GROMACS .gro file of C-alpha atoms in nm:
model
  196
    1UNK     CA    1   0.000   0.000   0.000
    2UNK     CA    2   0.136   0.341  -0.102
    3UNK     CA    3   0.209   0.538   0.203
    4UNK     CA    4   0.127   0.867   0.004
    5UNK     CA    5  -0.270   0.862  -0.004
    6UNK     CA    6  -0.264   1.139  -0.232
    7UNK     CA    7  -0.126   0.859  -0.519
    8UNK     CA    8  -0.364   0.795  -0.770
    9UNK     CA    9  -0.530   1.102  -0.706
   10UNK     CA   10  -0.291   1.389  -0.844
   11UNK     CA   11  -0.531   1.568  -0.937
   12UNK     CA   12  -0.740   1.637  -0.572
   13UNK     CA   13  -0.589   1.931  -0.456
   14UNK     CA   14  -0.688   2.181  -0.756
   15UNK     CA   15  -1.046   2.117  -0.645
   16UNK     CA   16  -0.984   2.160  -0.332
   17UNK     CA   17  -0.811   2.470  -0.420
   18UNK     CA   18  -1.110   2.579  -0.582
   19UNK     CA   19  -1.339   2.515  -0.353
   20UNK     CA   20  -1.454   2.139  -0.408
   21UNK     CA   21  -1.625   2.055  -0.095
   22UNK     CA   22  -1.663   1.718  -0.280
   23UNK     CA   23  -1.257   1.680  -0.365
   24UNK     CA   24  -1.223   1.772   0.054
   25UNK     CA   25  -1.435   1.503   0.135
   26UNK     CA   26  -1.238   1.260  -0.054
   27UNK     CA   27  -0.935   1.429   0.090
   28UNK     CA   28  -1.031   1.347   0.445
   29UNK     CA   29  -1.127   0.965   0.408
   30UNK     CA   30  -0.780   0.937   0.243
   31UNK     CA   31  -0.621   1.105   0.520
   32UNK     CA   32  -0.763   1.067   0.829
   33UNK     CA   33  -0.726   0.676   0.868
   34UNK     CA   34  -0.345   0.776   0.836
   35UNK     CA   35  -0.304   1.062   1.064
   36UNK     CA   36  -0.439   0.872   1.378
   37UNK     CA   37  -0.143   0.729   1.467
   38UNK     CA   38   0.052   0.990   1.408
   39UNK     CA   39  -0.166   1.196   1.638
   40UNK     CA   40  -0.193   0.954   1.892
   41UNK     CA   41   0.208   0.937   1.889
   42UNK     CA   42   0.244   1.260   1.910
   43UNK     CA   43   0.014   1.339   2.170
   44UNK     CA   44  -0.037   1.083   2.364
   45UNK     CA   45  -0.443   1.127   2.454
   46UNK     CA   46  -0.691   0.951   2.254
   47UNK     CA   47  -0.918   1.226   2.384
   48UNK     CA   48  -0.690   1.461   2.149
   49UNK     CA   49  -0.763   1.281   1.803
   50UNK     CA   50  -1.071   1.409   1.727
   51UNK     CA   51  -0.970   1.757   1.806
   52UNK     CA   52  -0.671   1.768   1.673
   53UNK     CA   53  -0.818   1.601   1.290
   54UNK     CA   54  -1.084   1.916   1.314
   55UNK     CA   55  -0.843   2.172   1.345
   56UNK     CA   56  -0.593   2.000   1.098
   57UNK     CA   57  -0.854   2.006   0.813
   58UNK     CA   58  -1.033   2.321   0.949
   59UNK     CA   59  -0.648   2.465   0.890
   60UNK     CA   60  -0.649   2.277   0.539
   61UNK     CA   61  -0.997   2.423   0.409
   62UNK     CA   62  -0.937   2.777   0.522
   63UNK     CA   63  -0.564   2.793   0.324
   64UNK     CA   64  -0.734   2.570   0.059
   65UNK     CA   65  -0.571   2.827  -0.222
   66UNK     CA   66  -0.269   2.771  -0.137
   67UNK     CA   67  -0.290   2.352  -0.182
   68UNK     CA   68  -0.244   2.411  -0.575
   69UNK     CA   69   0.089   2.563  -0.530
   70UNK     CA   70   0.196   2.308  -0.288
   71UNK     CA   71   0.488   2.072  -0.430
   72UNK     CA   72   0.419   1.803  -0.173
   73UNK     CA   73   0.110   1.776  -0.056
   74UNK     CA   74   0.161   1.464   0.163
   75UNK     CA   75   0.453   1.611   0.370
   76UNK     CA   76   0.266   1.963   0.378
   77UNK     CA   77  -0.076   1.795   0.518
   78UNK     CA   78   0.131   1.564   0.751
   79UNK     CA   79   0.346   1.931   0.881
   80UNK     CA   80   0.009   2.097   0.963
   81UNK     CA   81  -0.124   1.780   1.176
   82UNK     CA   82   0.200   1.804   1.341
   83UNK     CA   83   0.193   2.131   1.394
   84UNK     CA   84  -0.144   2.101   1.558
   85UNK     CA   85  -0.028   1.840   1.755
   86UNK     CA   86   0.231   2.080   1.903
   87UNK     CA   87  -0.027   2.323   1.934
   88UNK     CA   88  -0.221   2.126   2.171
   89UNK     CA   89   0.052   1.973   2.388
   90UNK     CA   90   0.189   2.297   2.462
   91UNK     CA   91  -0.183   2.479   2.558
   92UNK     CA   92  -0.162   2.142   2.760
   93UNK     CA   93   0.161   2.187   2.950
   94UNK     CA   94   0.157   2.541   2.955
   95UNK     CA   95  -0.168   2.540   3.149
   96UNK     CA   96  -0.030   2.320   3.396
   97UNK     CA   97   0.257   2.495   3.415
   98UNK     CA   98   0.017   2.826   3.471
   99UNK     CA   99  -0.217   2.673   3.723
  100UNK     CA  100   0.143   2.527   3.964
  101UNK     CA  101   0.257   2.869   3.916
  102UNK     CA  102  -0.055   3.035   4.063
  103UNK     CA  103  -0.074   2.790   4.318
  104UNK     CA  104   0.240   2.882   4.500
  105UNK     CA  105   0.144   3.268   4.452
  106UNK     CA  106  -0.205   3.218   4.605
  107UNK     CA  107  -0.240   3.407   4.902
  108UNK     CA  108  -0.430   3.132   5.086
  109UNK     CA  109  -0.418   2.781   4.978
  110UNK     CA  110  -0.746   2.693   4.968
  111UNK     CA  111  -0.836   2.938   4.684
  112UNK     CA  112  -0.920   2.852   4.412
  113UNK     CA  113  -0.712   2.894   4.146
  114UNK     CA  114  -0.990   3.070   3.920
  115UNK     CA  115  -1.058   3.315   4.225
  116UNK     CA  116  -0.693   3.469   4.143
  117UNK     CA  117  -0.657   3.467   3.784
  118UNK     CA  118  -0.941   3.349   3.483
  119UNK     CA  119  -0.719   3.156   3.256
  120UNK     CA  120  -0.944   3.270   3.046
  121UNK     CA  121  -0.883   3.633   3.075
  122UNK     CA  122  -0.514   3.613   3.082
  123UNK     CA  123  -0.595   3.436   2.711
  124UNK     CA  124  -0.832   3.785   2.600
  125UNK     CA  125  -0.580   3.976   2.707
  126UNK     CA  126  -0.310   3.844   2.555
  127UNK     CA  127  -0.526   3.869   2.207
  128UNK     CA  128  -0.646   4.236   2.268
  129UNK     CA  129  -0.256   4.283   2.302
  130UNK     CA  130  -0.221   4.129   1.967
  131UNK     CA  131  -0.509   4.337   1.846
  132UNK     CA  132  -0.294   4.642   1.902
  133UNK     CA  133   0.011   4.555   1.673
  134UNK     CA  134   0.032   4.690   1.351
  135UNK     CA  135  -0.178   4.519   1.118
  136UNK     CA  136   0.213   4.412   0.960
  137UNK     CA  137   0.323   4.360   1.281
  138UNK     CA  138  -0.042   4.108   1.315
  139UNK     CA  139   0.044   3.967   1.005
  140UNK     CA  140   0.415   3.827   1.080
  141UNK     CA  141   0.321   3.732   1.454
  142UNK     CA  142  -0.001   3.523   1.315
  143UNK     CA  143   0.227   3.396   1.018
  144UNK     CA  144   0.475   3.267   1.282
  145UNK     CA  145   0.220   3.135   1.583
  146UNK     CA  146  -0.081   3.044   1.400
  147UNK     CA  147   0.068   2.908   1.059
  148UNK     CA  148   0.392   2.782   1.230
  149UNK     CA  149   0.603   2.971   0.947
  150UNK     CA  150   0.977   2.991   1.021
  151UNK     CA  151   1.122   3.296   0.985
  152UNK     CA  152   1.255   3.243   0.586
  153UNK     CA  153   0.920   3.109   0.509
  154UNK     CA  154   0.792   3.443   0.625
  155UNK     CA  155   1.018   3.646   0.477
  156UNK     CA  156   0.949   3.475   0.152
  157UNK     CA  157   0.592   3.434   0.133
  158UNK     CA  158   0.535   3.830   0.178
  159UNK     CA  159   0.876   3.902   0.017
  160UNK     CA  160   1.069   4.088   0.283
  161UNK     CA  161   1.397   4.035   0.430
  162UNK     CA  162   1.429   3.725   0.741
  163UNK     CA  163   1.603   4.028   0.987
  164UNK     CA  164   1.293   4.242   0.917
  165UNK     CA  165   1.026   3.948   1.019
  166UNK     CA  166   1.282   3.853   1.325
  167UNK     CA  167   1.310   4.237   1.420
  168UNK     CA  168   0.922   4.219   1.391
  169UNK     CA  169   0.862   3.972   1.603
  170UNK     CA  170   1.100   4.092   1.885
  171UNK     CA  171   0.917   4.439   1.886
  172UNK     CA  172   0.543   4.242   1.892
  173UNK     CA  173   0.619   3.984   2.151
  174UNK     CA  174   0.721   4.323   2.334
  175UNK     CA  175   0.483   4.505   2.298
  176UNK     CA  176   0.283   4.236   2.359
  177UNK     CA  177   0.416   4.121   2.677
  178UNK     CA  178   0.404   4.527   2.802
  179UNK     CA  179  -0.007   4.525   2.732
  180UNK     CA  180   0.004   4.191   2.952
  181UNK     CA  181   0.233   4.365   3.229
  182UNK     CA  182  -0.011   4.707   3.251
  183UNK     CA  183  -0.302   4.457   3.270
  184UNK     CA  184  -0.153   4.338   3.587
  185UNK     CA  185  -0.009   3.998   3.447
  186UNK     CA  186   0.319   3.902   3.546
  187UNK     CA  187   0.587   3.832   3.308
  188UNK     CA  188   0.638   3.536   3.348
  189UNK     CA  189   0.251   3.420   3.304
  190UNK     CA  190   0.299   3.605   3.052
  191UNK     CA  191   0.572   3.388   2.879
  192UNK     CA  192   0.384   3.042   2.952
  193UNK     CA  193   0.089   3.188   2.745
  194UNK     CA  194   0.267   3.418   2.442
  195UNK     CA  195   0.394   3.134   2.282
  196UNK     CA  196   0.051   2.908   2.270
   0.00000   0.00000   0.00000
């Protein structure tokens, strides 16, 4: 059996491209019997698999003009599942990490943790601080943490130089992190959650 699903069907992802809900369906049978072990490997938690196919093709339908200029499809699909898998495992470890933190700063230890800090709002604030970045300076940080682009595939895909999307990023995880501190998060929260 070929281990590229996409063989004998070359010709899926222009459809797809296109708009094709009925190519994307066919895209996902191939696919998804494939990608469960990988995600399972990856992650670890059964529970995961689901979520983690959803946002993989969500991901894949949303770019779907960009799968026609794709050279390999296979490896591209099987980055952005990965991708999501590293996604979720560090929103997993980081919360952890977030909720032992606030334990040993909570005034009294039977608190509970959502008395001192809503995960939740730490999250919203970290996106309103996102919100004000310049929409270039939105555009490289989503590029990088959304898309999981390196900094050369940046710096190709919107034709600018790889110091001017690093230089970019430094000043938005800044600024960033300076909305987060005069909203009365500490740094170092701060750090767990920028780089979800």
């Amino acid at each position: 059996m070929a281990t590229n699903p996409l063989y004998g069907h070359p010709n899926l992802l222009q459809p797809i491209a296109n708009g094709d809900e009925q190519a994307f369906a066919t895209l996902y049978r191939l696919y998804v019997p494939r990608l469960i072990p990988l995600i399972k490997s990856m992650t670890k938690d059964e529970e995961l698999v689901k979520e983690v196919i959803q946002d993989t093709f969500a991901r894949l339908w949303l770019q779907r003009e960009r799968l026609a200029e794709v050279e390999y499809p296979h490896t591209y699909i099987l980055r952005i599942t990965s991708y999501v898998c590293v996604n979720y495992i560090r929103r997993s470890a980081i919360g952890v990490r977030v909720m032992t933190e606030l334990e040993k700063r909570s005034p009294q230890a039977d608190n509970s943790i959502t008395e001192t800090v809503s995960l939740k709002d730490l999250e919203r604030i970290i996106r309103t601080g996102i919100l004000q970045l310049t929409p270039a300076q939105q555009k490289i940080y989503r590029l990088s943490r959304e898309e999981g682009l390196s900094i050369p595939e940046i710096a190709e895909r919107l034709n600018i130089s790889p110091n001017t999307v690093k230089n970019t990023l430094v000043a938005s995880l800044k600024s960033i992190r300076e909305y987060a501190k005069k909203a009365g998060y500490s740094v170092s929260l701060f750090f767990c959650w920028i780089f979800i």
